Amino acid sequence: MTIESAEVVVTSPGRNFVTLRLTTSEGVVGLGDATLNGRELAAASYLRDHVAPLLVGRDPHAIEDTWQYLYRGAYWRRGPVTMAAIAAVDMALWDIKGKVAGLPVYQLLGGRSRRGALAYGHASGTTVEALVTSIHNHLDEGFRAIRVQSGVPGLGKVYGVGHDQARGQKYDYEPAGRTAAPVEETWDTAAYLRHVPGVFEAVRSEFGPELPLLHDAHHRLTPNQAAQLGRSLEPYDLFWLEDCTPGENQEALRRVRSQTTTPLAIGEVFNSVHDYQTLITEQLIDFVRSSVTHAGGITAVRKLMDFAAIYQVRSGFHGPTDVSPVGMAAALHLDVAIHNFGIQEYMPHSAQTLDVFRCGYSFVDGLLDPGEAPGLGVELDLEAAAAFEYTPAYLPVNRLRDGTIHDW
Ligand code: KDG
Ligand code: MG
């Protein structure tokens, strides 16, 4: 059996997705996700122009060899575009291997370690009242762990907070601001640090001590500010504080870690095990936030999690709607197979997206499950996909009150 064709499908059912579709000489189809939010066409071109021609004629079963061939062969290692492209190839090959074996991918990864993957949902509100309503809604939908984001008095739109909930806007980045240029928002760290502890005080008094609560600081803080936030949130027993400092500087987390026992998660912008080396070996974090889509695929993330396991660091894979259903399925197969699973982020895709990507995975009683279909368990409806043309979309830009660009 050889790979006969490698096709890149860009579709935009509510938001943009880049999918690699491999077909073997025996007609087996494998899918992989290479969606890079706001930079989708770069990943599509990398795949179409530089990777697809190399795949035709190769053995689809040689997953490790193909991974190394694309990673070492490119010479220009790592980076989000390269690693998303390699991830798509890797997922598609695992999908094919599963279909040929007649087994779901998690079985090929060692089999099931748990009944399902505990998922956390995204609750948010511009006010504490709206946030409390949003948490109730998520609990009604079956979520058993909640990410809490809120507006900040004196600031306008804050990334990650649904600002038009009265008109049904549930998530801020669904779709990711479809404008010709990024939307600009204003940020004030001091106002944020003053406000957040009171938000968690209100949430804990409404929902009690048991509900796992998470919070995302989106790389906006200095190490000292992050230490201050971590300490001020200790009474509310967070499941994790995410991305408190910029992702580039692993050493920043030494300062944070030495000052607070609030658990730390980082890594949605990382794309390789090397980005975590200091963080894991020095036990500066508790959770790995990579997505399978942006960190080199199932093969690479499996190795990353085995490395993390030695240091008691667990998974919390990135799962916003800019990871396609194919990328989400890949994460779920790992979630149920690896020993050091922690939690899975889950923002349900829109009905439009799910008409294009038919998913075998399910969400019941707070747990996600990849399902028992052979391979990854997601099918791409090419006809439905063709109806949605690529639409430029950008993530926002954040500025401090004096106009200085800041992390959003
Ligand atoms: O594309 C960027 C989003 O995926 C990201 O900002 C969402 O921070 C995020 C999260 O934790 O899901
Ligand atoms: Mg995040």
Coordinates of C-alpha atoms and ligand atoms in Angstrom, one line a residue:
M1 CA 0.0 0.0 0.0
T2 CA 1.3 3.5 -0.8
I3 CA 0.0 7.0 -0.5
E4 CA -1.7 7.9 -3.8
S5 CA -2.8 11.4 -3.2
A6 CA -2.4 14.2 -0.7
E7 CA -5.0 16.9 -1.0
V8 CA -5.3 20.1 1.1
V9 CA -8.9 21.2 1.9
V10 CA -9.5 24.8 3.1
T11 CA -13.1 25.3 4.2
S12 CA -14.8 27.9 6.3
P13 CA -18.1 26.7 7.9
G14 CA -18.3 29.5 10.4
R15 CA -14.5 29.7 10.8
N16 CA -11.5 28.6 8.7
F17 CA -10.1 25.0 8.8
V18 CA -7.2 23.5 7.0
T19 CA -7.4 19.7 6.5
L20 CA -5.0 17.3 4.9
R21 CA -6.7 14.4 3.1
L22 CA -4.5 11.4 2.2
T23 CA -5.8 8.6 0.0
T24 CA -3.9 5.3 -0.2
S25 CA -3.6 3.0 -3.3
E26 CA -6.3 0.8 -1.6
G27 CA -8.7 3.7 -1.2
V28 CA -8.3 4.3 2.5
V29 CA -8.7 7.9 3.4
G30 CA -6.8 9.6 6.3
L31 CA -7.5 13.1 7.7
G32 CA -5.2 15.5 9.5
D33 CA -5.8 19.0 10.9
A34 CA -3.3 21.9 10.2
T35 CA -5.5 24.8 11.2
L36 CA -3.5 27.8 12.4
N37 CA -6.0 30.5 13.5
G38 CA -5.5 33.7 11.6
R39 CA -2.6 32.3 9.5
E40 CA -4.4 29.4 7.9
L41 CA -3.1 29.8 4.3
A42 CA 0.5 29.7 5.4
A43 CA -0.1 26.1 6.8
A44 CA -2.1 25.2 3.7
S45 CA 0.7 26.4 1.4
Y46 CA 3.4 24.6 3.4
L47 CA 1.4 21.4 3.0
R48 CA 0.3 21.8 -0.6
D49 CA 3.6 23.2 -2.0
H50 CA 6.2 21.5 0.1
V51 CA 4.9 18.4 1.8
A52 CA 2.2 16.8 -0.4
P53 CA 4.6 16.1 -3.3
L54 CA 6.9 14.2 -0.9
L55 CA 4.1 12.0 0.4
V56 CA 2.9 10.5 -2.8
G57 CA 4.4 7.0 -3.2
R58 CA 5.4 6.7 0.5
D59 CA 4.3 3.8 2.8
P60 CA 1.4 5.1 5.0
H61 CA 2.3 2.7 7.7
A62 CA 5.8 4.3 8.3
I63 CA 4.6 7.0 10.7
E64 CA 7.7 7.5 12.7
D65 CA 9.9 7.5 9.6
T66 CA 7.6 10.0 7.9
W67 CA 7.6 12.3 10.9
Q68 CA 11.4 12.3 11.1
Y69 CA 11.7 12.7 7.3
L70 CA 9.6 15.9 7.4
Y71 CA 11.0 17.3 10.6
R72 CA 14.8 16.7 10.1
G73 CA 14.5 16.8 6.3
A74 CA 13.2 20.4 6.3
Y75 CA 16.3 21.5 8.3
W76 CA 14.2 24.5 9.4
R77 CA 12.8 22.9 12.5
R78 CA 9.9 23.7 14.7
G79 CA 7.7 26.8 14.4
P80 CA 3.9 26.8 14.3
V81 CA 3.5 26.5 10.5
T82 CA 6.0 23.6 10.1
M83 CA 4.7 21.7 13.1
A84 CA 1.0 22.1 12.2
A85 CA 1.8 20.7 8.7
I86 CA 3.7 17.8 10.2
A87 CA 0.9 17.3 12.7
A88 CA -1.6 17.0 9.9
V89 CA 0.4 14.3 8.1
D90 CA 0.9 12.4 11.3
M91 CA -2.8 12.5 12.3
A92 CA -3.8 11.3 8.7
L93 CA -1.3 8.4 8.9
W94 CA -2.7 7.3 12.4
D95 CA -6.2 7.6 10.9
I96 CA -5.2 5.3 8.0
K97 CA -3.4 2.8 10.3
G98 CA -6.5 2.6 12.5
K99 CA -8.8 2.1 9.5
V100 CA -6.6 -0.6 8.1
A101 CA -6.4 -2.3 11.5
G102 CA -10.1 -1.9 12.1
L103 CA -9.4 -0.2 15.4
P104 CA -9.9 3.2 16.9
V105 CA -6.5 5.0 17.3
Y106 CA -6.6 4.9 21.1
Q107 CA -6.3 1.1 20.8
L108 CA -3.1 1.5 18.8
L109 CA -1.8 3.8 21.5
G110 CA -2.1 1.1 24.2
G111 CA -5.8 1.0 24.8
R112 CA -8.1 2.7 27.2
S113 CA -6.9 4.0 30.6
R114 CA -10.2 5.6 31.6
R115 CA -13.9 5.8 30.9
G116 CA -13.7 9.2 29.2
A117 CA -11.9 12.5 29.2
L118 CA -13.1 15.1 31.8
A119 CA -13.8 18.2 29.7
Y120 CA -13.9 21.9 30.8
G121 CA -16.1 24.4 29.2
H122 CA -15.7 28.2 28.7
A123 CA -18.0 30.3 30.9
S124 CA -17.7 34.0 30.7
G125 CA -19.5 37.3 31.4
T126 CA -19.0 41.0 31.2
T127 CA -20.4 41.2 34.7
V128 CA -20.3 38.7 37.6
E129 CA -24.1 38.2 37.2
A130 CA -23.7 37.3 33.5
L131 CA -20.8 35.0 34.4
V132 CA -22.8 33.2 37.0
T133 CA -25.6 32.6 34.5
S134 CA -23.0 31.4 31.9
I135 CA -21.7 28.9 34.5
H136 CA -25.2 27.6 35.3
N137 CA -25.8 27.2 31.5
H138 CA -22.6 25.2 31.1
L139 CA -23.5 22.9 34.1
D140 CA -26.9 22.4 32.5
E141 CA -25.1 21.3 29.3
G142 CA -23.2 18.7 31.2
F143 CA -19.9 20.3 31.9
R144 CA -18.3 19.3 35.2
A145 CA -15.3 21.7 35.1
I146 CA -15.4 25.4 34.1
R147 CA -13.0 28.0 32.8
V148 CA -13.9 31.4 34.3
Q149 CA -13.3 34.6 32.4
S150 CA -14.8 37.9 33.1
G151 CA -15.0 41.5 31.9
V152 CA -12.9 44.1 33.9
P153 CA -14.6 47.3 35.1
G154 CA -13.3 50.3 33.1
L155 CA -12.2 48.2 30.1
G156 CA -14.3 47.5 27.0
K157 CA -14.1 44.1 25.2
V158 CA -11.8 41.6 26.9
Y159 CA -10.6 38.6 24.8
G160 CA -12.2 35.4 25.8
V161 CA -15.4 37.0 27.2
G162 CA -18.6 36.7 25.2
H163 CA -19.7 40.4 25.0
D164 CA -23.1 40.0 23.5
Q165 CA -24.6 37.3 25.6
A166 CA -28.0 38.9 25.4
R167 CA -28.0 38.2 21.7
G168 CA -26.7 34.7 22.2
Q169 CA -23.0 35.3 21.8
K170 CA -21.5 32.5 23.8
Y171 CA -17.9 32.6 22.9
D172 CA -15.7 35.5 22.0
Y173 CA -13.7 33.7 19.3
E174 CA -16.4 31.8 17.4
P175 CA -15.6 32.9 14.7
A176 CA -12.3 34.7 15.3
G177 CA -13.3 38.3 14.5
R178 CA -14.0 38.2 10.8
T179 CA -12.6 41.6 9.9
A180 CA -10.1 42.7 7.3
A181 CA -7.8 43.7 10.1
P182 CA -7.5 42.6 13.8
V183 CA -10.0 44.2 16.2
E184 CA -8.1 46.4 18.7
E185 CA -8.8 46.0 22.4
T186 CA -7.6 48.0 25.5
W187 CA -5.8 46.4 28.4
D188 CA -5.0 47.4 32.0
T189 CA -3.2 44.8 34.1
A190 CA -3.6 46.7 37.4
A191 CA -7.4 46.9 36.9
Y192 CA -7.5 43.2 36.1
L193 CA -5.4 42.1 39.1
R194 CA -7.7 44.1 41.4
H195 CA -10.9 42.6 39.9
V196 CA -10.2 38.9 39.4
P197 CA -10.0 37.7 43.1
G198 CA -13.5 39.1 43.7
V199 CA -14.8 37.3 40.7
F200 CA -13.6 33.9 42.1
E201 CA -14.9 34.8 45.5
A202 CA -18.4 35.3 44.0
V203 CA -18.2 32.1 41.9
R204 CA -17.0 30.0 44.8
S205 CA -19.8 31.3 47.1
E206 CA -22.4 30.5 44.4
F207 CA -21.1 27.1 43.3
G208 CA -19.3 25.7 46.4
P209 CA -15.8 24.3 46.9
E210 CA -16.0 21.2 44.6
L211 CA -16.5 22.5 41.1
P212 CA -13.1 22.5 39.2
L213 CA -12.4 26.1 38.2
L214 CA -9.8 27.3 35.6
H215 CA -8.6 30.7 34.5
D216 CA -6.6 31.9 31.5
A217 CA -4.4 35.0 31.8
H218 CA -3.3 34.9 28.1
H219 CA 0.4 35.7 28.6
R220 CA -0.4 39.2 29.8
L221 CA 1.5 39.3 33.2
T222 CA 5.1 39.8 34.3
P223 CA 6.5 37.1 36.6
N224 CA 5.8 39.3 39.6
Q225 CA 2.3 40.1 38.6
A226 CA 1.7 36.4 37.9
A227 CA 3.0 35.5 41.4
Q228 CA 0.6 38.1 42.9
L229 CA -2.3 36.7 40.9
G230 CA -1.5 33.1 41.8
R231 CA -1.3 34.0 45.5
S232 CA -4.5 36.0 45.5
L233 CA -6.3 33.1 43.9
E234 CA -5.1 30.4 46.3
P235 CA -8.2 30.7 48.6
Y236 CA -10.3 29.7 45.6
D237 CA -8.4 26.4 44.9
L238 CA -8.1 26.7 41.1
F239 CA -7.6 23.6 39.0
W240 CA -5.1 25.8 37.1
L241 CA -4.0 29.2 36.2
E242 CA -3.1 29.2 32.4
D243 CA -0.6 31.2 30.5
C244 CA 0.2 33.6 33.2
T245 CA 3.4 34.9 31.6
P246 CA 4.6 35.1 28.0
G247 CA 5.3 31.7 26.5
E248 CA 8.7 32.5 25.2
N249 CA 10.4 32.7 28.6
Q250 CA 10.5 29.4 30.5
E251 CA 12.6 31.0 33.3
A252 CA 9.8 33.4 34.2
L253 CA 7.9 30.5 35.7
R254 CA 10.6 29.9 38.2
R255 CA 9.7 33.1 39.9
V256 CA 5.9 32.4 39.8
R257 CA 6.4 28.8 41.0
S258 CA 8.4 29.8 44.0
Q259 CA 5.7 32.3 45.1
T260 CA 2.4 30.4 44.7
T261 CA 0.9 26.9 45.0
T262 CA -1.8 27.7 42.5
P263 CA -1.3 25.0 39.8
L264 CA 0.1 26.3 36.5
A265 CA -0.6 25.4 32.9
I266 CA 1.1 26.7 29.8
G267 CA 1.8 25.7 26.2
E268 CA -1.0 26.4 23.7
V269 CA 1.5 28.4 21.6
F270 CA 4.3 25.9 22.0
N271 CA 5.0 23.5 19.2
S272 CA 7.6 21.1 20.5
V273 CA 8.9 19.2 23.5
H274 CA 11.9 21.5 23.6
D275 CA 9.6 24.4 24.5
Y276 CA 8.8 22.5 27.7
Q277 CA 12.3 21.2 28.6
T278 CA 13.0 23.5 31.5
L279 CA 9.4 23.7 32.6
I280 CA 9.0 19.9 32.9
T281 CA 12.4 18.9 34.3
E282 CA 12.3 21.7 37.0
Q283 CA 8.6 20.9 37.6
L284 CA 7.6 24.5 37.1
I285 CA 4.2 23.6 35.6
D286 CA 1.5 21.1 36.4
F287 CA -0.2 20.9 32.9
V288 CA 0.9 20.7 29.3
R289 CA -1.5 22.9 27.2
S290 CA -0.4 21.9 23.6
S291 CA -2.8 20.9 21.0
V292 CA -2.1 17.9 18.9
T293 CA -2.6 20.1 15.9
H294 CA 0.1 22.7 16.8
A295 CA 2.7 20.4 18.4
G296 CA 3.5 17.9 15.7
G297 CA 0.7 15.4 15.9
I298 CA -0.1 12.3 17.9
T299 CA 3.5 10.9 17.6
A300 CA 5.1 14.0 19.0
V301 CA 2.6 14.7 21.7
R302 CA 2.7 11.1 22.9
K303 CA 6.4 11.5 23.4
L304 CA 6.0 14.8 25.1
M305 CA 3.5 13.3 27.5
D306 CA 5.7 10.3 28.3
F307 CA 8.5 12.8 29.1
A308 CA 6.1 14.8 31.3
A309 CA 4.9 11.7 33.1
I310 CA 8.3 11.2 34.7
Y311 CA 7.9 14.6 36.4
Q312 CA 4.2 14.1 37.3
V313 CA 3.1 16.7 34.8
R314 CA -0.3 16.0 33.3
S315 CA -2.1 16.9 30.1
G316 CA -4.7 19.6 29.5
F317 CA -4.7 19.7 25.7
H318 CA -5.8 22.9 23.9
G319 CA -9.3 22.4 22.4
P320 CA -10.8 25.7 21.2
T321 CA -13.0 25.7 18.1
D322 CA -9.9 26.7 16.0
V323 CA -8.7 23.2 16.5
S324 CA -10.9 21.3 13.9
P325 CA -13.0 18.3 14.8
V326 CA -10.1 16.2 13.3
G327 CA -7.6 17.8 15.7
M328 CA -10.1 17.4 18.6
A329 CA -10.5 13.7 17.8
A330 CA -6.7 13.2 17.8
A331 CA -6.6 14.7 21.2
L332 CA -9.4 12.5 22.6
H333 CA -7.6 9.3 21.5
L334 CA -4.5 10.4 23.4
D335 CA -6.7 11.6 26.4
V336 CA -8.2 8.2 27.0
A337 CA -5.0 6.3 26.3
I338 CA -2.2 8.1 28.2
H339 CA -1.7 7.5 32.0
N340 CA -1.0 11.2 32.8
F341 CA -4.2 12.7 31.5
G342 CA -5.4 15.8 33.4
I343 CA -8.3 17.5 31.6
Q344 CA -9.4 18.3 28.1
E345 CA -10.5 21.8 26.9
Y346 CA -13.8 21.6 24.9
M347 CA -15.6 24.3 23.0
P348 CA -18.3 22.5 21.0
H349 CA -18.1 23.3 17.3
S350 CA -21.0 25.0 15.5
A351 CA -23.7 23.0 13.8
Q352 CA -22.3 24.4 10.4
T353 CA -18.9 23.0 11.2
L354 CA -20.4 19.6 12.3
D355 CA -22.2 19.4 8.9
V356 CA -18.8 19.5 7.2
F357 CA -16.9 17.3 9.7
R358 CA -19.0 14.3 10.8
C359 CA -17.7 13.3 14.2
G360 CA -17.8 10.0 16.0
Y361 CA -16.8 11.5 19.4
S362 CA -19.4 12.2 22.1
F363 CA -19.8 14.3 25.2
V364 CA -21.8 12.7 28.0
D365 CA -22.0 13.6 31.7
G366 CA -19.0 15.9 31.5
L367 CA -16.8 13.3 29.8
L368 CA -15.6 13.3 26.1
D369 CA -15.1 10.0 24.3
P370 CA -13.4 9.4 21.0
G371 CA -15.9 6.6 20.0
E372 CA -15.2 3.2 18.6
A373 CA -15.0 3.9 14.8
P374 CA -11.7 2.7 13.2
G375 CA -9.1 5.4 12.9
L376 CA -9.8 8.9 14.3
G377 CA -13.6 8.6 13.7
V378 CA -14.1 11.9 11.8
E379 CA -15.3 12.1 8.2
L380 CA -15.0 15.1 5.9
D381 CA -17.9 15.8 3.6
L382 CA -16.1 17.3 0.6
E383 CA -19.3 18.6 -1.0
A384 CA -20.4 20.4 2.1
A385 CA -16.8 21.7 2.6
A386 CA -16.8 23.2 -0.9
A387 CA -19.7 25.4 -0.1
F388 CA -17.7 27.5 2.4
E389 CA -14.9 29.6 0.9
Y390 CA -11.9 30.7 2.9
T391 CA -12.7 34.1 4.7
P392 CA -9.8 36.1 6.1
A393 CA -10.1 36.2 9.9
Y394 CA -7.8 37.7 12.5
L395 CA -7.3 37.3 16.2
P396 CA -7.4 40.7 18.1
V397 CA -4.6 43.0 19.1
N398 CA -4.3 44.4 22.6
R399 CA -3.0 47.9 23.5
L400 CA -2.3 49.4 26.9
R401 CA -4.1 52.6 27.7
D402 CA -1.2 54.7 26.3
G403 CA -1.4 52.7 23.0
T404 CA 1.5 50.3 23.6
I405 CA 0.9 46.9 22.0
H406 CA 0.5 44.2 24.7
D407 CA -0.2 40.4 24.8
W408 CA -3.9 39.7 24.4
Ligands
KDG1 O1 -6.4 30.8 18.4 C1 -6.2 31.2 19.6 C2 -7.2 30.6 20.6 O2 -7.2 29.2 20.3 C3 -6.8 30.8 22.0 O3 -6.7 32.1 22.3 C4 -7.8 30.2 22.9 O4 -6.6 30.8 24.8 C5 -7.3 30.0 24.3 C6 -7.7 28.8 25.0 O5 -7.3 28.6 26.1 O6 -8.5 28.1 24.4
MG2 MG -5.5 29.7 26.5

